[in-house]
Coordinates of C-alpha atoms in Angstrom, one line a residue:
M16 CA 46.7 175.6 -7.2
N17 CA 47.5 173.2 -10.0
L18 CA 50.8 173.0 -12.0
Y19 CA 51.6 171.3 -15.3
F20 CA 55.3 170.5 -15.7
V21 CA 57.0 169.6 -19.0
V22 CA 60.6 168.6 -18.3
E23 CA 63.3 167.4 -20.7
G24 CA 64.1 163.7 -19.8
K25 CA 64.3 160.9 -17.3
T26 CA 66.8 162.7 -15.1
E27 CA 64.6 165.7 -14.8
S28 CA 61.4 163.6 -14.3
A29 CA 62.9 161.8 -11.3
V30 CA 64.7 164.8 -9.8
Y31 CA 61.9 167.4 -10.1
S32 CA 59.4 164.9 -8.7
A33 CA 61.6 164.3 -5.7
W34 CA 62.4 167.9 -5.1
L35 CA 58.8 169.1 -5.4
S36 CA 57.9 166.8 -2.5
Y37 CA 60.3 168.8 -0.3
L38 CA 59.7 172.3 -1.8
L39 CA 55.9 172.1 -2.3
P40 CA 54.7 169.2 -0.1
E41 CA 51.2 170.7 -0.2
L42 CA 50.9 169.6 -3.9
Y43 CA 49.9 166.0 -4.8
P44 CA 51.2 164.4 -8.0
I45 CA 48.6 163.0 -10.4
K46 CA 49.1 160.5 -13.3
N47 CA 46.6 162.0 -15.7
S48 CA 46.5 165.7 -16.5
Q49 CA 42.7 165.7 -16.5
Q50 CA 42.6 164.5 -12.9
A51 CA 43.7 167.9 -11.5
K52 CA 41.4 169.2 -8.9
R53 CA 43.0 171.2 -6.1
N54 CA 46.7 171.5 -5.2
N55 CA 47.9 169.0 -7.8
Y56 CA 50.7 168.8 -10.2
F57 CA 51.2 166.8 -13.3
L58 CA 54.7 166.1 -14.6
V59 CA 55.6 164.7 -18.0
S60 CA 58.9 164.2 -19.9
G61 CA 59.3 165.9 -23.2
G62 CA 61.9 163.4 -24.4
G63 CA 64.6 166.0 -25.0
Y64 CA 65.1 168.5 -27.7
P65 CA 63.4 168.9 -30.2
S66 CA 60.5 166.6 -29.3
M67 CA 60.1 168.8 -26.2
Y68 CA 58.1 171.2 -28.3
E69 CA 55.7 168.5 -29.4
M70 CA 55.0 167.8 -25.7
I71 CA 54.5 171.5 -25.1
E72 CA 51.9 171.4 -27.8
V73 CA 50.1 168.5 -26.1
A74 CA 50.4 170.2 -22.8
I75 CA 48.7 173.4 -24.1
E76 CA 45.8 171.4 -25.5
E77 CA 45.4 169.4 -22.3
I78 CA 45.5 172.5 -20.2
H79 CA 42.9 174.1 -22.4
F80 CA 40.5 171.2 -21.9
A81 CA 41.2 170.8 -18.2
N82 CA 40.8 174.6 -17.6
N83 CA 42.1 174.5 -14.1
Y84 CA 45.9 174.8 -14.2
N85 CA 47.5 177.9 -12.8
Y86 CA 51.0 177.4 -14.3
L87 CA 52.5 175.6 -17.2
V88 CA 56.1 175.1 -16.1
I89 CA 58.6 174.2 -18.8
C90 CA 62.0 173.0 -17.7
L91 CA 64.8 172.6 -20.2
D92 CA 68.6 172.9 -20.7
A93 CA 70.3 176.0 -22.1
D94 CA 73.1 173.8 -23.6
E95 CA 75.1 176.0 -26.0
N96 CA 72.6 178.8 -25.9
S97 CA 72.0 181.6 -23.4
V98 CA 69.2 181.5 -20.9
N99 CA 67.5 184.5 -22.7
E100 CA 67.7 182.8 -26.1
I101 CA 66.0 179.7 -24.8
Q102 CA 63.3 181.7 -23.0
Q103 CA 62.6 183.7 -26.1
E104 CA 62.5 180.5 -28.2
V105 CA 60.0 178.8 -25.9
Q106 CA 57.9 181.9 -25.5
E107 CA 57.6 182.2 -29.3
E108 CA 56.8 178.5 -29.6
I109 CA 54.0 178.9 -27.0
K110 CA 52.6 181.9 -28.8
N111 CA 52.6 180.2 -32.2
L112 CA 51.0 177.0 -30.8
S113 CA 48.3 179.0 -29.0
V114 CA 47.4 181.0 -32.1
S115 CA 47.3 178.0 -34.3
R116 CA 44.8 176.3 -32.0
E117 CA 42.7 179.5 -31.8
F118 CA 43.0 179.8 -28.1
Y119 CA 45.4 181.2 -25.6
L120 CA 46.5 180.1 -22.2
K121 CA 44.0 182.4 -20.5
R122 CA 44.2 181.5 -16.8
T123 CA 47.4 179.5 -17.1
V124 CA 50.7 181.4 -16.7
P125 CA 53.7 179.9 -18.6
R126 CA 56.9 179.8 -16.5
I127 CA 60.2 178.8 -18.2
I128 CA 62.9 177.3 -16.0
V129 CA 66.2 177.1 -18.0
Q130 CA 68.8 174.8 -16.5
N131 CA 72.1 176.6 -17.3
R132 CA 73.8 174.7 -18.8
C133 CA 72.1 171.5 -17.9
I134 CA 70.7 170.0 -14.7
E135 CA 74.1 168.5 -13.9
T136 CA 75.4 172.0 -13.7
W137 CA 73.0 172.6 -10.8
F138 CA 74.1 169.4 -9.2
L139 CA 77.7 170.6 -9.3
G140 CA 76.6 173.4 -6.9
N141 CA 76.7 171.1 -3.9
S142 CA 80.2 171.9 -2.7
K143 CA 80.0 169.2 0.0
I144 CA 80.4 166.5 -2.6
Y145 CA 83.8 167.7 -3.7
P146 CA 86.7 165.8 -2.2
R147 CA 88.2 167.5 0.8
Q148 CA 91.7 166.4 -0.3
Q149 CA 93.4 166.5 -3.6
P150 CA 91.5 164.2 -6.0
N151 CA 93.0 160.8 -6.9
S152 CA 91.6 161.0 -10.4
P153 CA 94.0 162.7 -12.9
D154 CA 90.9 163.8 -14.9
L155 CA 89.2 165.3 -11.9
L156 CA 92.4 167.1 -10.9
S157 CA 92.7 168.5 -14.4
Y158 CA 89.1 169.6 -14.4
T159 CA 89.6 171.3 -11.0
N160 CA 92.7 173.1 -12.2
Y161 CA 90.6 174.3 -15.1
Y162 CA 87.7 175.4 -13.0
D163 CA 87.0 174.7 -9.3
V164 CA 83.2 174.4 -9.0
S165 CA 83.4 174.1 -5.2
V166 CA 84.5 177.8 -5.2
N167 CA 83.3 179.2 -8.5
C168 CA 79.7 179.3 -9.9
P169 CA 79.2 176.2 -12.0
E170 CA 76.9 178.0 -14.4
L171 CA 79.9 180.2 -15.5
M172 CA 82.1 177.2 -16.3
G173 CA 83.3 176.6 -19.9
K174 CA 83.4 173.4 -21.8
Y175 CA 87.1 172.5 -21.5
N176 CA 87.9 169.6 -24.0
S177 CA 84.4 168.2 -24.5
N178 CA 82.1 168.8 -27.4
T179 CA 79.5 170.8 -25.5
H180 CA 79.2 172.6 -22.1
A181 CA 76.6 170.1 -21.0
Q182 CA 78.8 167.1 -21.8
F183 CA 81.7 168.5 -19.9
H184 CA 79.6 169.5 -16.9
A185 CA 78.0 166.1 -16.7
D186 CA 81.4 164.4 -17.0
Y187 CA 82.8 166.6 -14.2
L188 CA 79.9 165.6 -12.0
K189 CA 80.5 161.9 -12.7
K190 CA 84.2 162.2 -11.9
I191 CA 83.4 163.8 -8.6
F192 CA 80.8 161.1 -7.7
V193 CA 83.3 158.3 -8.7
E194 CA 85.8 159.9 -6.3
R195 CA 83.1 159.7 -3.6
N196 CA 82.0 156.1 -4.6
I197 CA 78.6 157.5 -5.5
K198 CA 76.8 156.0 -8.6
Y199 CA 75.3 158.5 -11.0
S200 CA 73.9 158.3 -14.5
K201 CA 71.0 159.7 -16.4
G202 CA 69.0 156.7 -15.2
S203 CA 70.4 156.5 -11.7
T204 CA 69.9 159.8 -9.8
S205 CA 68.9 158.7 -6.4
H206 CA 71.6 160.6 -4.6
V207 CA 70.8 164.0 -6.1
Q208 CA 67.1 163.4 -5.4
E209 CA 67.6 163.3 -1.6
E210 CA 66.5 166.2 0.5
H211 CA 70.0 166.8 1.9
Y212 CA 71.3 167.3 -1.6
L213 CA 68.7 169.9 -2.3
K214 CA 69.4 171.6 1.0
A215 CA 73.1 171.8 0.1
L216 CA 72.2 173.6 -3.2
K217 CA 69.9 176.0 -1.4
N218 CA 72.6 176.7 1.2
R219 CA 75.0 177.5 -1.7
I220 CA 72.8 180.2 -3.2
Q221 CA 72.1 181.6 0.3
R222 CA 75.8 181.8 1.0
E223 CA 76.8 182.9 -2.5
S224 CA 74.0 185.1 -3.9
M225 CA 75.5 185.3 -7.4
H226 CA 75.9 181.6 -7.8
L227 CA 73.5 179.3 -9.8
P228 CA 71.1 182.1 -10.9
S229 CA 69.0 179.7 -13.0
F230 CA 68.6 177.4 -10.1
Q231 CA 67.6 180.4 -8.0
N232 CA 64.9 181.1 -10.6
F233 CA 63.4 177.6 -9.9
I234 CA 63.6 178.1 -6.1
A235 CA 62.0 181.5 -6.4
F236 CA 59.2 180.1 -8.5
C237 CA 58.5 177.4 -5.8
D238 CA 58.5 180.1 -3.2
L239 CA 56.0 182.1 -5.2
V240 CA 53.7 179.1 -5.6
R241 CA 53.9 178.3 -1.9
S242 CA 52.9 181.9 -1.1
Q243 CA 49.8 181.5 -3.3
L244 CA 48.6 178.3 -1.7

C-alpha cells in the first residue's frame, strides 16, 4: 500500500504527517516519490490555491512513472465553495490533466479530502480546548454568542464579520488558544499535531455523528486504507 498526498500548505504538511503516524502507523514516510516500495506514503505541499493544481499535475506524472501508488490523496480547503463544488473541480482537473498526458491513473485511485471550510475548522471540533468559564476576551465572547463551536458543528458556522469563512474560523481558533495560553499560527501547529488532540476530534464525531462530516471523510479513508494493509 502506497499513498501520494498533495496538501495545501505548511499547516497541512505538518498536521497530516503527524496525524498519519497515529492513524496509519504501518505506513512509512518517504522523501522522494520514486522511493515508494511497500507501505509508504509521500506527502507534498501544493503551496495553496491555485498553484495546488500545478502540484497535482506533477503528482500525476510522478505516480505514472512510479507505477506503484494505490491512492492519490488531495487535501484542500473548501473556503467559500461547497464540498461538492471543490470535489467536482478537482475531479475535472485530474481528468483533463490525465487526458492531456495521454494516460490515466490506472491503478491509482484519486481521493479528495475537502477541509470544510478550512483545516482550522476541524481544529475547532476539539471541545476540550474551549474555556470552561466565560471567556475573558471580548472578541471570543462575541464569537461564542454568534456561534458556540463547543456545542454546534464548526463546519456549519458562518463567517461573522470577517472577509471569508476560513479567516473567521482561523481567528476564532486563535482566540480560543490565546485564552488557553497556547501558541498557534500557520507555522506553529505543534499542539494540534499531538495525538490527544486528534483523539479529541475523533471523540467528537463518535459522540456527535452529524458533526465535522468532512473530517469524518478523512478518518473513514484512513480506516479504509488500514483495512487494506
